[in-house]
CSV table of C-alpha atoms and ligand atoms in Angstrom, one decimal:
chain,number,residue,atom,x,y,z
A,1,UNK,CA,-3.9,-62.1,4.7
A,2,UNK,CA,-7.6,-63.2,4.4
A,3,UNK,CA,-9.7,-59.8,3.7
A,4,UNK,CA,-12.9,-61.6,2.5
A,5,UNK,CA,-14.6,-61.4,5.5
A,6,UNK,CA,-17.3,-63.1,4.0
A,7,UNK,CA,-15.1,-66.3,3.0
A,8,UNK,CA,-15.4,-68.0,-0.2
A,9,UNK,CA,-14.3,-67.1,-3.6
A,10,UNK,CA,-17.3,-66.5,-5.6
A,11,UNK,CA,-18.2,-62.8,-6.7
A,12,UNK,CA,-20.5,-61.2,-4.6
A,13,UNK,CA,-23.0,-58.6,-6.3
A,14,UNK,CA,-23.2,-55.5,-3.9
A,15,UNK,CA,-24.6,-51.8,-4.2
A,16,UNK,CA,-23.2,-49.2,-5.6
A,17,UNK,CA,-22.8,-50.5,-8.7
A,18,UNK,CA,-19.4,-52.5,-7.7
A,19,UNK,CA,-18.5,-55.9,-7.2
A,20,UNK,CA,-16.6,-57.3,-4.5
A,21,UNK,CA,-14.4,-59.9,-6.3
A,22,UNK,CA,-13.9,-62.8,-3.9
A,23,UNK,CA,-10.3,-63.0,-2.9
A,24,UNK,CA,-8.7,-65.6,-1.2
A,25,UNK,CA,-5.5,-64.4,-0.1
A,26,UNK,CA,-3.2,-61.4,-1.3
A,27,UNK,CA,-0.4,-62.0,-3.7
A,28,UNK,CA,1.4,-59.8,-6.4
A,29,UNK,CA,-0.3,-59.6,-9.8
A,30,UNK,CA,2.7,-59.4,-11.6
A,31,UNK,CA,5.3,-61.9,-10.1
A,32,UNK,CA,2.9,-63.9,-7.6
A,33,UNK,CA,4.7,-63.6,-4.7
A,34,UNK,CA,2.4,-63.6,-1.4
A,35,UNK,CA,5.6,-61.1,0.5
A,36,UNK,CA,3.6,-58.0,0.4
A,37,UNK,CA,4.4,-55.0,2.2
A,38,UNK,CA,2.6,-52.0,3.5
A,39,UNK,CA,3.5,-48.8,1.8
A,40,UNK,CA,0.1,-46.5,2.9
A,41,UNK,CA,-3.3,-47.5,4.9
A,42,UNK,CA,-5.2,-45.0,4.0
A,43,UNK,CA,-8.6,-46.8,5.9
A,44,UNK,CA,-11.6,-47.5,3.9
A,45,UNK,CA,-13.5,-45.0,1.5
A,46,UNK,CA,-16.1,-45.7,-1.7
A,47,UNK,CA,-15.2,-45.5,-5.2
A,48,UNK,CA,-13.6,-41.8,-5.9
A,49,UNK,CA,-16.6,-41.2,-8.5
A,50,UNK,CA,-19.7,-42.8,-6.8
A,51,UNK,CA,-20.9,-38.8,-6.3
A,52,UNK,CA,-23.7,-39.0,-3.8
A,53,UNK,CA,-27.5,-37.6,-5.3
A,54,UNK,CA,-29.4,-35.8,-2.5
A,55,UNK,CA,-31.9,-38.8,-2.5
A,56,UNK,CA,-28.9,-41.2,-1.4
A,57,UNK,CA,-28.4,-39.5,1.8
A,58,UNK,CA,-30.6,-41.9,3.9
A,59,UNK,CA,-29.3,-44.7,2.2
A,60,UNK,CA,-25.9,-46.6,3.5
A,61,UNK,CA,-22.7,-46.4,1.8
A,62,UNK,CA,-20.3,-49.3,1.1
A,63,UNK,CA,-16.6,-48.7,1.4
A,64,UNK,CA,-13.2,-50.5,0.1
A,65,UNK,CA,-10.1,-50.5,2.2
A,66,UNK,CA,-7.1,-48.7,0.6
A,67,UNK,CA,-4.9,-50.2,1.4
A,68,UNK,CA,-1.6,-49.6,-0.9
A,69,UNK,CA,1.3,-52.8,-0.9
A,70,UNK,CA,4.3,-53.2,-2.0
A,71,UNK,CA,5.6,-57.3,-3.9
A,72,UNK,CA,9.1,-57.1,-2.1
A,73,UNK,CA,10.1,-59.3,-5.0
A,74,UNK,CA,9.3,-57.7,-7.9
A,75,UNK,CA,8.5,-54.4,-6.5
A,76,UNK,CA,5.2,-53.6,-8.0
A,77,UNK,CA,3.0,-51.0,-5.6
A,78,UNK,CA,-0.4,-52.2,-5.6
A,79,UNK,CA,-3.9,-52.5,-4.5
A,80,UNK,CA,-6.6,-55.8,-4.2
A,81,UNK,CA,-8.4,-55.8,-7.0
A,82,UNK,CA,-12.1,-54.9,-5.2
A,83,UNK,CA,-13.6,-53.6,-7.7
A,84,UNK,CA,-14.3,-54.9,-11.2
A,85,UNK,CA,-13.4,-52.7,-13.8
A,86,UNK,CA,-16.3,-54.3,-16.2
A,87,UNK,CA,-18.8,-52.7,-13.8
A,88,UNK,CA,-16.5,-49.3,-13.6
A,89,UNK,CA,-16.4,-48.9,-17.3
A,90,UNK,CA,-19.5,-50.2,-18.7
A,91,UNK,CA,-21.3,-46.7,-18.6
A,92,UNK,CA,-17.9,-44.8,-18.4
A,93,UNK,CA,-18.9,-40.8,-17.9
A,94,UNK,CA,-15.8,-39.3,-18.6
A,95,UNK,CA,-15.4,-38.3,-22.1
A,96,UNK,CA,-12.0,-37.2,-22.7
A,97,UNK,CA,-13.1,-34.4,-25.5
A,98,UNK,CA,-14.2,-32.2,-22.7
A,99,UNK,CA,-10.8,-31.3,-21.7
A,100,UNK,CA,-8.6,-28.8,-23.5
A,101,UNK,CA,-5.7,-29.1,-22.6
A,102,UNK,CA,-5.8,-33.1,-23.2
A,103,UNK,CA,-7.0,-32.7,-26.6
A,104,UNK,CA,-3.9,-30.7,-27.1
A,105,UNK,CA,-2.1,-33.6,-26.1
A,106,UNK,CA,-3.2,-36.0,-28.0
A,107,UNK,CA,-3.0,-34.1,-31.2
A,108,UNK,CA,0.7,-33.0,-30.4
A,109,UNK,CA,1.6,-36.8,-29.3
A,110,UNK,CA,0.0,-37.8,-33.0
A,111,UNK,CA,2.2,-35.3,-35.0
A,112,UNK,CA,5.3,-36.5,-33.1
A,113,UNK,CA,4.8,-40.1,-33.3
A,114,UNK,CA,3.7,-39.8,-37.2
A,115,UNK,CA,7.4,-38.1,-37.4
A,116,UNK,CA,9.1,-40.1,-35.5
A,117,UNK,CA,8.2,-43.5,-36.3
A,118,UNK,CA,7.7,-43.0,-40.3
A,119,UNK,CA,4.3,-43.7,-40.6
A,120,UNK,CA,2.9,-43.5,-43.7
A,121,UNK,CA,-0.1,-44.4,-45.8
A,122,UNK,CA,-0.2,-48.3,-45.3
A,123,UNK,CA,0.4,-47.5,-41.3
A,124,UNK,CA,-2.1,-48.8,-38.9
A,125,UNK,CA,-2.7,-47.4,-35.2
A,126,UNK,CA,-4.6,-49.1,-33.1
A,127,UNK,CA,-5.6,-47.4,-29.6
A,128,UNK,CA,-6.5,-49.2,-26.2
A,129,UNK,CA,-9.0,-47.4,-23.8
A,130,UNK,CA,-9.6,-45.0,-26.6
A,131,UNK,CA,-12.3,-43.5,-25.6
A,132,UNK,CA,-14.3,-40.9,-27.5
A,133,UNK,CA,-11.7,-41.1,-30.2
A,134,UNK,CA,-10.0,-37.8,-28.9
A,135,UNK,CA,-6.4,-39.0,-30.2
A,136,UNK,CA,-7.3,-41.7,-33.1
A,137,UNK,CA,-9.3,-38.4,-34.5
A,138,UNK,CA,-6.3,-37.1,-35.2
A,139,UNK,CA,-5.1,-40.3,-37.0
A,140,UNK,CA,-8.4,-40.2,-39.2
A,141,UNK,CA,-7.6,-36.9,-39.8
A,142,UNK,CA,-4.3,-37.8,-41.2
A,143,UNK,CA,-5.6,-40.6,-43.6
A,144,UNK,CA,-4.2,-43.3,-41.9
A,145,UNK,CA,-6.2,-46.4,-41.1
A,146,UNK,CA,-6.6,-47.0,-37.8
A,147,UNK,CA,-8.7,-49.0,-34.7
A,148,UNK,CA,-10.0,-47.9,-31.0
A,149,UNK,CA,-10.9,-50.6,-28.2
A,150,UNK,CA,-13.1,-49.1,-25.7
A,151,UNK,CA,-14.2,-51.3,-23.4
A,152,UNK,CA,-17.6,-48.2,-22.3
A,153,UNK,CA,-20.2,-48.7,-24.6
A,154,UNK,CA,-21.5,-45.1,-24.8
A,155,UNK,CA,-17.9,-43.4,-24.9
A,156,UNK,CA,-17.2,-46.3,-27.7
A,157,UNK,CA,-20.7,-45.1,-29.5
A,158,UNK,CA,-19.5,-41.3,-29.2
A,159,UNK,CA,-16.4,-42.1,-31.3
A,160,UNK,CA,-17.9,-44.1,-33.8
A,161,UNK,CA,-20.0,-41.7,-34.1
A,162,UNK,CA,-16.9,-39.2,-34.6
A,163,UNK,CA,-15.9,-41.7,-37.7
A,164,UNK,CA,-13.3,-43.2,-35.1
A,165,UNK,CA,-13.5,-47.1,-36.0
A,166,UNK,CA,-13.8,-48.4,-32.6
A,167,UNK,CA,-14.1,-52.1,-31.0
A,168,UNK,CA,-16.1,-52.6,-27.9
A,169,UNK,CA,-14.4,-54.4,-25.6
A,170,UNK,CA,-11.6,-55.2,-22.8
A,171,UNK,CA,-8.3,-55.9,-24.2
A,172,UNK,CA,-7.0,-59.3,-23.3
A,173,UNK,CA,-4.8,-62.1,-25.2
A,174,UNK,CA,-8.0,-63.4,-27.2
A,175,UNK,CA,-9.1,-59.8,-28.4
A,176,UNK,CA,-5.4,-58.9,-29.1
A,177,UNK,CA,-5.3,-62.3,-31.4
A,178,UNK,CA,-8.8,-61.7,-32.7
A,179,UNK,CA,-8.0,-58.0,-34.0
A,180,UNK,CA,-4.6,-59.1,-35.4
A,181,UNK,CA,-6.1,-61.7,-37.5
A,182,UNK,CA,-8.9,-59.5,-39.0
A,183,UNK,CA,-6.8,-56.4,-39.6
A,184,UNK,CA,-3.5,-57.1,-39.5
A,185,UNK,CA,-0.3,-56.1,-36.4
A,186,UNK,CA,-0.1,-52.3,-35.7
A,187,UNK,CA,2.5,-50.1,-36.7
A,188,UNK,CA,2.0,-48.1,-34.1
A,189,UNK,CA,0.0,-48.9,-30.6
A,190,UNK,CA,-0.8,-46.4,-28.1
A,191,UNK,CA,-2.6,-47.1,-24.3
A,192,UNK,CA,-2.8,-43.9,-22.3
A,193,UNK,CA,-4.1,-43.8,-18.9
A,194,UNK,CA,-5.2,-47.8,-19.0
A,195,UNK,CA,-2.0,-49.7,-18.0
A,196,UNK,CA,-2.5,-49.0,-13.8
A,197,UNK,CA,-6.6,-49.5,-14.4
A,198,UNK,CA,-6.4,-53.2,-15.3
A,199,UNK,CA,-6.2,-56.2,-12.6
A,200,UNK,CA,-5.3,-58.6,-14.9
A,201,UNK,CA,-1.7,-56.8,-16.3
A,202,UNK,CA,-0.8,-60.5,-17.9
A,203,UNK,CA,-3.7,-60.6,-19.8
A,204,UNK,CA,-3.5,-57.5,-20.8
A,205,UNK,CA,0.2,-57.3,-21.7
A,206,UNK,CA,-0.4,-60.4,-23.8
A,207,UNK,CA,-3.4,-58.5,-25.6
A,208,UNK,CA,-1.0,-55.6,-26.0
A,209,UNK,CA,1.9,-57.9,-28.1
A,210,UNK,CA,-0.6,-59.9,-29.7
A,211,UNK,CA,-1.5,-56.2,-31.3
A,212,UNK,CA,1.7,-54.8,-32.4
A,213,UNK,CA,3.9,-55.6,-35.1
A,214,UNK,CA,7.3,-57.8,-34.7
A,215,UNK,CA,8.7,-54.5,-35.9
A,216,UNK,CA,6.3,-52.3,-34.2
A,217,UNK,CA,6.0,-49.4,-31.4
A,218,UNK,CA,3.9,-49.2,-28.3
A,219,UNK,CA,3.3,-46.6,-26.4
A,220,UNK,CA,1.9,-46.1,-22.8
A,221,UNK,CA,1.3,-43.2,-20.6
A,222,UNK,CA,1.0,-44.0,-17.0
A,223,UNK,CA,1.1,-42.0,-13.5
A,224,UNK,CA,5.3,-42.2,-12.7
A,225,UNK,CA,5.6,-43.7,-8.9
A,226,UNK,CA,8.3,-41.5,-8.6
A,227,UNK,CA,6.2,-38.3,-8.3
A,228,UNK,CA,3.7,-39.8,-6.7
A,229,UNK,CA,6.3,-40.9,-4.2
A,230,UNK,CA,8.7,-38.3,-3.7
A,231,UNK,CA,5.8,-35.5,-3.9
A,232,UNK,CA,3.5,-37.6,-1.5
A,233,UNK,CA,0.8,-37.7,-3.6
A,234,UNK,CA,-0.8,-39.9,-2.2
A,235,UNK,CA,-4.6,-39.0,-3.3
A,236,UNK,CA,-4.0,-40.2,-6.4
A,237,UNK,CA,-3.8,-43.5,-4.8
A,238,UNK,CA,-7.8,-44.9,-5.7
A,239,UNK,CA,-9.7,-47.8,-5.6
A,240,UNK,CA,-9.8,-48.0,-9.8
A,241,UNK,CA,-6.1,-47.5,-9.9
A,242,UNK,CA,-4.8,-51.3,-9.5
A,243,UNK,CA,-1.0,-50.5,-9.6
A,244,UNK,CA,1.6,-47.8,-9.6
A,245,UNK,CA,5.0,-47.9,-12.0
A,246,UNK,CA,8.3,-47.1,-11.9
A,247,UNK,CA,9.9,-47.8,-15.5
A,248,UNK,CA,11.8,-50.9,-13.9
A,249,UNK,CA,8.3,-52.3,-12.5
A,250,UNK,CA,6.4,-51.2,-15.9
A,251,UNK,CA,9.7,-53.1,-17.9
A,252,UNK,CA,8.8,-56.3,-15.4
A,253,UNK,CA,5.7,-56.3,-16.9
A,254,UNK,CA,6.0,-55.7,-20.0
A,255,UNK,CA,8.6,-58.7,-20.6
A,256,UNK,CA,6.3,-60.7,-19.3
A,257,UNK,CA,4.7,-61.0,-23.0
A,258,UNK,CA,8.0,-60.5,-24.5
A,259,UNK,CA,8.1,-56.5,-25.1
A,260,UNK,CA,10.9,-54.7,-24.0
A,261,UNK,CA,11.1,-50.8,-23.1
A,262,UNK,CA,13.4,-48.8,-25.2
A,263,UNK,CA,12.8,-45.1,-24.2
A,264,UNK,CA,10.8,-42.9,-21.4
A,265,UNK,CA,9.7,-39.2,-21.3
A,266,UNK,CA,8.3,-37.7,-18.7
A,267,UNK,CA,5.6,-35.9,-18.5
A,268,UNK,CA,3.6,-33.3,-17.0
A,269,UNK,CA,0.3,-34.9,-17.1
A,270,UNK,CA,-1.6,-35.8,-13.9
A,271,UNK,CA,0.6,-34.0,-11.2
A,272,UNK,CA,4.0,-36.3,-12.9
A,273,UNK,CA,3.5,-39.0,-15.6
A,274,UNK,CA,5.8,-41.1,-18.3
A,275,UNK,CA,5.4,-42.2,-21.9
A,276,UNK,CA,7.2,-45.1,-22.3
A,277,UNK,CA,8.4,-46.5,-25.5
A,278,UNK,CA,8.0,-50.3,-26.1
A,279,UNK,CA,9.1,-53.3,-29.1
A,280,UNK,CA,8.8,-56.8,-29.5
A,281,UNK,CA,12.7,-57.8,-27.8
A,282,UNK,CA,13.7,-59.3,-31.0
A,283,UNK,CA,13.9,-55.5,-32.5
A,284,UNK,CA,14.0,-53.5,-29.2
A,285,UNK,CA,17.9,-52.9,-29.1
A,286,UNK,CA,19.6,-50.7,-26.7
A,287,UNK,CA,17.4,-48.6,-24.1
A,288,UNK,CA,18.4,-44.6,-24.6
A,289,UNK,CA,20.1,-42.3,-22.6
A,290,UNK,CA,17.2,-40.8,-21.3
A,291,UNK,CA,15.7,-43.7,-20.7
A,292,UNK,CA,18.7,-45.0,-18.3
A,293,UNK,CA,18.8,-40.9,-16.5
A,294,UNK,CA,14.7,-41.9,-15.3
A,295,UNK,CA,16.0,-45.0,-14.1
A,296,UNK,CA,18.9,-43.8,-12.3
A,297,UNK,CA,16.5,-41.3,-10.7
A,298,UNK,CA,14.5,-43.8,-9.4
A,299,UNK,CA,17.1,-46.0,-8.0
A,300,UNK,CA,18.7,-43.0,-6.5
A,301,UNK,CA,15.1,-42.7,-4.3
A,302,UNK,CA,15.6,-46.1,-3.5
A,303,UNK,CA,12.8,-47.2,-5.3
A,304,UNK,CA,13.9,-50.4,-7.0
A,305,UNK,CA,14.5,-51.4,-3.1
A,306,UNK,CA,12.5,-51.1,-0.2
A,307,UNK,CA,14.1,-48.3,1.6
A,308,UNK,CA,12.2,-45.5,-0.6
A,309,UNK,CA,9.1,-46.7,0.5
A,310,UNK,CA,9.8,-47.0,4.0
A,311,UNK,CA,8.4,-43.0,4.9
A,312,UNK,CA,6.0,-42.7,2.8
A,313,UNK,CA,3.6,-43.7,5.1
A,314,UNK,CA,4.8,-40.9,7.8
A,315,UNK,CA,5.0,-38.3,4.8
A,316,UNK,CA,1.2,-39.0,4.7
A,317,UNK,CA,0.1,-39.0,8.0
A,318,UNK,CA,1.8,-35.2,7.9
A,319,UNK,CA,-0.2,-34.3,5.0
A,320,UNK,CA,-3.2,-35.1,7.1
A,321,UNK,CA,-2.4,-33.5,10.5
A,322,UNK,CA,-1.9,-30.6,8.5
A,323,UNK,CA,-4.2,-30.4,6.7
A,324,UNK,CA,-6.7,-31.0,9.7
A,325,UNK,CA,-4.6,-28.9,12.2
A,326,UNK,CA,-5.1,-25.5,9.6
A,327,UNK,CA,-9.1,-26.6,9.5
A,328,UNK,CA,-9.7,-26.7,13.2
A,329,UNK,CA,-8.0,-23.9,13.4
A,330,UNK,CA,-9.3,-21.5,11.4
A,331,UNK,CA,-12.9,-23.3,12.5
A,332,UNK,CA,-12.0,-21.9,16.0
A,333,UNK,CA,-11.0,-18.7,15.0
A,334,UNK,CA,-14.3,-18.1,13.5
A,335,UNK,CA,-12.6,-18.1,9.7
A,336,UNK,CA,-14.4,-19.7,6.5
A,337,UNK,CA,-13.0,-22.3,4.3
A,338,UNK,CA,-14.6,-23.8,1.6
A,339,UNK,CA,-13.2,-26.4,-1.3
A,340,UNK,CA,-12.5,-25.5,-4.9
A,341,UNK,CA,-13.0,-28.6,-7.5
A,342,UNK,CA,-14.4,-32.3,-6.9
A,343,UNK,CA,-11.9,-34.4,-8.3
A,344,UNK,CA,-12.0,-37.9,-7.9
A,345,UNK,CA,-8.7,-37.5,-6.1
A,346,UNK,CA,-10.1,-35.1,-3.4
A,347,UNK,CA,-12.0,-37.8,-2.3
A,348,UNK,CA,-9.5,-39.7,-1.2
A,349,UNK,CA,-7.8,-36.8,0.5
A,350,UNK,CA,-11.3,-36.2,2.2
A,351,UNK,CA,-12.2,-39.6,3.4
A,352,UNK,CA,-8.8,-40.2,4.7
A,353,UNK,CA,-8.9,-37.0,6.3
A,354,UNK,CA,-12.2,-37.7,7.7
A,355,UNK,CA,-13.2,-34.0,6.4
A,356,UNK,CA,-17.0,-33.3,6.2
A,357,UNK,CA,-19.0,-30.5,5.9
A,358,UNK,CA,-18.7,-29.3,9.5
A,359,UNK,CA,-14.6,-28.3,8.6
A,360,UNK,CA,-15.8,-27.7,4.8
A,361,UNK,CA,-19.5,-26.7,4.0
A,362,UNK,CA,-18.9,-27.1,0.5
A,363,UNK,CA,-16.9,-27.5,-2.4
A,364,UNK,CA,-17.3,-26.3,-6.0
A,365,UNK,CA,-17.0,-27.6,-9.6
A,366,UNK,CA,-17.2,-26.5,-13.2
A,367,UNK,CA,-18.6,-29.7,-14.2
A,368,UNK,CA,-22.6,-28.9,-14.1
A,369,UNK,CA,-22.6,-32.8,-13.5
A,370,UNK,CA,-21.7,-32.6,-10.2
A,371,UNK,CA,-23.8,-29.8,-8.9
A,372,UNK,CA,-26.2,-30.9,-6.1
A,373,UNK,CA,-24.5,-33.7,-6.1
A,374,UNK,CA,-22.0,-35.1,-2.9
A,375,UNK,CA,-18.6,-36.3,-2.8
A,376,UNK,CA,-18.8,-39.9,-1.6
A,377,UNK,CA,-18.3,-40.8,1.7
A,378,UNK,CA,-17.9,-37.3,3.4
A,379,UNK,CA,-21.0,-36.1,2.0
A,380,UNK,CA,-19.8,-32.5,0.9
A,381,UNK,CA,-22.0,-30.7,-1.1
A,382,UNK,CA,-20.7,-30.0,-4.7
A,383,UNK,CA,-22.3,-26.0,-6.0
A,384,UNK,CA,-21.3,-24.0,-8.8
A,385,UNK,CA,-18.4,-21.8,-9.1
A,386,UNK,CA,-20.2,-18.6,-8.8
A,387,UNK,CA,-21.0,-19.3,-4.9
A,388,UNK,CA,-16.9,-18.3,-3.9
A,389,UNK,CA,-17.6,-14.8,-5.1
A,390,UNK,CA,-20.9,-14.3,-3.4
A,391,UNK,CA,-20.1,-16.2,-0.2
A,392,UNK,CA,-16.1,-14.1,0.1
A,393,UNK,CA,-14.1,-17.2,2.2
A,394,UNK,CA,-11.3,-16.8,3.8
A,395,UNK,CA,-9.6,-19.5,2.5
A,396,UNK,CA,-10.2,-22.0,-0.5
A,397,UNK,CA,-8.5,-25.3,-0.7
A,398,UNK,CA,-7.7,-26.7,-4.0
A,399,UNK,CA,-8.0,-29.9,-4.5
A,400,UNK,CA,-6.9,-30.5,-8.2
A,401,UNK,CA,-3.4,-29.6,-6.7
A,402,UNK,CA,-2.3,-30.4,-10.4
A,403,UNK,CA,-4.1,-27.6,-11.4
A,404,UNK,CA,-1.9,-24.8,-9.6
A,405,UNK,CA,-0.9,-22.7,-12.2
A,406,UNK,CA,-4.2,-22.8,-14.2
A,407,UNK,CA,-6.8,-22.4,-10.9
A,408,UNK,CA,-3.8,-19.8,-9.3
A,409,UNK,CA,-5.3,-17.4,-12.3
A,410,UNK,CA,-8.7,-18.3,-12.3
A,411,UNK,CA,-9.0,-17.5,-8.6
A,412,UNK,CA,-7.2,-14.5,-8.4
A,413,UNK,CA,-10.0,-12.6,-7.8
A,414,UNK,CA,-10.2,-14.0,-4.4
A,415,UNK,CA,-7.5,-11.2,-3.6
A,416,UNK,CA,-9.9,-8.7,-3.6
A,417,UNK,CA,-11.3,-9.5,-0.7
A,418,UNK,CA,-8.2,-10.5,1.1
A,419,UNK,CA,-8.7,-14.3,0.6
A,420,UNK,CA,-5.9,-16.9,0.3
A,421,UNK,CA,-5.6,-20.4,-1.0
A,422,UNK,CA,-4.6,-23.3,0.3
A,423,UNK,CA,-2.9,-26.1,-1.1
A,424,UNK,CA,-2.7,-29.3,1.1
A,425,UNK,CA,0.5,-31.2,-1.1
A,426,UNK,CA,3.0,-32.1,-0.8
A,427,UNK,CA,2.7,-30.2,2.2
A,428,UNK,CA,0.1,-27.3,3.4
A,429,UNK,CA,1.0,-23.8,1.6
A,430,UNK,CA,-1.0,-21.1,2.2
A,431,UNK,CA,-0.6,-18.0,-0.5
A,432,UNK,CA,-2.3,-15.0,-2.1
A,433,UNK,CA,-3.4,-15.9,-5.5
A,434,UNK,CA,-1.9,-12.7,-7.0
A,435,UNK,CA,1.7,-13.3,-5.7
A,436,UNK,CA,0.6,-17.1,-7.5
A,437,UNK,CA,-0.5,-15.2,-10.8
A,438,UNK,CA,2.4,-13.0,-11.0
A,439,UNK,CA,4.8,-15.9,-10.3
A,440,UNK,CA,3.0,-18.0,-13.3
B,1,ZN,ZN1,5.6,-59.2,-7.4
């Protein structure tokens, strides 16, 4: 499975801002094994967040296939690592302080975890991928001493700024080392949203050990493959996202530097998420109950075995014929639709789709960013909220599906002109926002 068309293994510099890493021939990152399967094709698209300005119209776009596989030994869902995340994250855009709702989750996780693990004065937290200090904040706040490693320089600079102490750089074994030996192992380490956005896992999960205590805690919040799977949500699925975890493939991993899982919660975040709970194996002990129940689950799904993924694929392909049957149709009929939100995830739903603006004139956002602006690839343009009231669709489709509850309320007003919403997964619902806003 040669997909360097261009042969040879050096890096290639292209547009965009990405870089096609050379690669030779496909094997799994975690185990090495070269038997991997097809779970999704979803074609090629760009990166998710390579929004188009109106002057890059004329100009050509390059695309990455995505292409999801499966290591039928050791059962980690994956994607080629095509593009570097050193060029993703250099000047990272998202600060995580604009969000609400995941402020409130960091400070809730920091109260727990101080509770529940003990710490005290002399503790010491150190965050990966902490970006603008939105949790470690909390820690300051606390007194406890603490350390962020960001690998964005201007999200990095925000938290400093903040008084977060905060490292630029990737973690990796030789940074993990490096911070142990000027401030000491971690009590307590915590890497949210990081674990499936790093090619090299070993590396990483070395840098991760080499940070915590002998008698420490780690823990990591990651997208669970068993939502993702069993709700076909499959737009999450992105070029930046390099693999997917059950907690038997994130426990594969995570021994592979000697740190074994102990306990997993799920979570709400990101459409279905877990925290897992990790130690050094000399400490770790027995896993807990809840912890075997996840794991249970996912075997149940057949999803420490091949069989669980075998559909997925099919469940996809539904989504799109859908999705694309209800747009030609209501196109025929002489009906508007037009898109609420620009999520990096509706651009892979888009692209795969192949929806442009001729099913969908535009979509709409809250982030001023992305007014004027495009989504890549299907070249939609992205206007301001207020343009659904003035313009009265007859249908808006969501695309932060994750959202539902939240956006069901927001756009209840939609009712008053008779005007419904549509939500493409798991599978196409169409519904009047106020039967939505009396049911939330
Ligand atoms: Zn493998």
């Amino acid at each position: 499975m040669n997909i360097n068309q261009a042969g040879g293994p050096e890096e290639t510099k292209r547009g965009g801002g990405a870089i096609m890493l050379g690669v030779e021939r496909l094997s799994c990152r975690l185990c090495g094994d070269a038997d991997l399967v097809s779970v999704a094709d979803l074609g090629a698209s760009p990166p998710c967040e390579s929004f188009l300005a109106a002057a890059e119209l004329d100009a050509p776009e390059l695309t990455y296939p995505l292409h999801l596989r499966l290591c039928a030994n050791c059962f980690l869902v994956q994607l080629p690592p095509l593009l570097d995340p050193d060029e993703t994250f250099t000047e990272y855009a998202y600060f995580s302080s604009f969000s609400n709702s995941w402020l409130k989750h960091a400070g809730a996780f920091v109260t727990t975890s101080v509770d529940r693990l003990g710490l005290g004065d002399s503790s010491f937290v150190v965050e990966v991928a902490s970006n603008d200090g939105y949790l470690l904040r909390n820690v300051v706040g606390r007194g406890l001493r603490c350390l962020g490693i960001e690998p964005s320089v201007n999200v990095g600079q925000a938290a400093r700024d903040a008084g977060v102490p905060t490292l630029t750089a990737f973690l990796d074994a030789e940074t993990g080392a490096a911070v142990r030996r000027e401030h000491g192992p971690a009590d307590l380490v915590v890497a949210n949203n990081v674990y499936a956005h790093i090619p090299d896992i070993l590396g990483f999960t070395r840098g991760l050990r080499e940070l915590v205590a002998d008698d420490g805690w780690l823990s990591i919040e990651v997208q669970h493959l068993l939502t993702m799977i069993e709700l076909t949500q499959y737009d999450t699925i992105y070029h930046e996202h390099f693999q997917y975890y059950t907690v038997e493939t994130a426990q594969r991993a995570l021994k592979t530097a000697g740190l074994a899982v102990v306990d997993v919660e799920k979570l709400p975040t990101h459409g279905g998420s877990i925290r897992l709970w990790a130690r050094p194996e000399a400490v770790a002990g027995e896993p807990s109950e809840r912890m075997r129940a996840v794991l249970a689950e996912e075997k149940a799904a057949g999803l420490h075995e091949l069989s669980g993924y075998e559909d997925f694929a099919a469940r996809v392909d539904r989504v799109r014929l859908d999705l694309l049957d209800f747009l030609v149709q209501t196109k025929c009929r002489g009906e508007r639709v037009v898109g609420y939100g620009a999520p990096g995830k509706g651009n892979t739903l888009l692209n795969h789709c192949g929806i442009r603006p001729d099913l969908l004139p535009y979509t709409v956002d809250r982030n001023p960013y992305k007014h004027g602006r495009y989504t890549p690839g299907t070249r939609i343009p992205i206007v301001a909220p207020e343009r659904i009231a003035e313009d009265r669709p007859d249908y808006v489709l969501v695309l932060p599906w994750n959202l539902r509850t939240e956006l069901s309320a927001q756009l209840a007003y939609i009712a008053d002109w008779g005007g419904r919403l549509v939500f493409p997964i798991p599978r196409l619902e169409i519904v009047s926002p106020d039967r939505e806003a009396r049911q939330a």
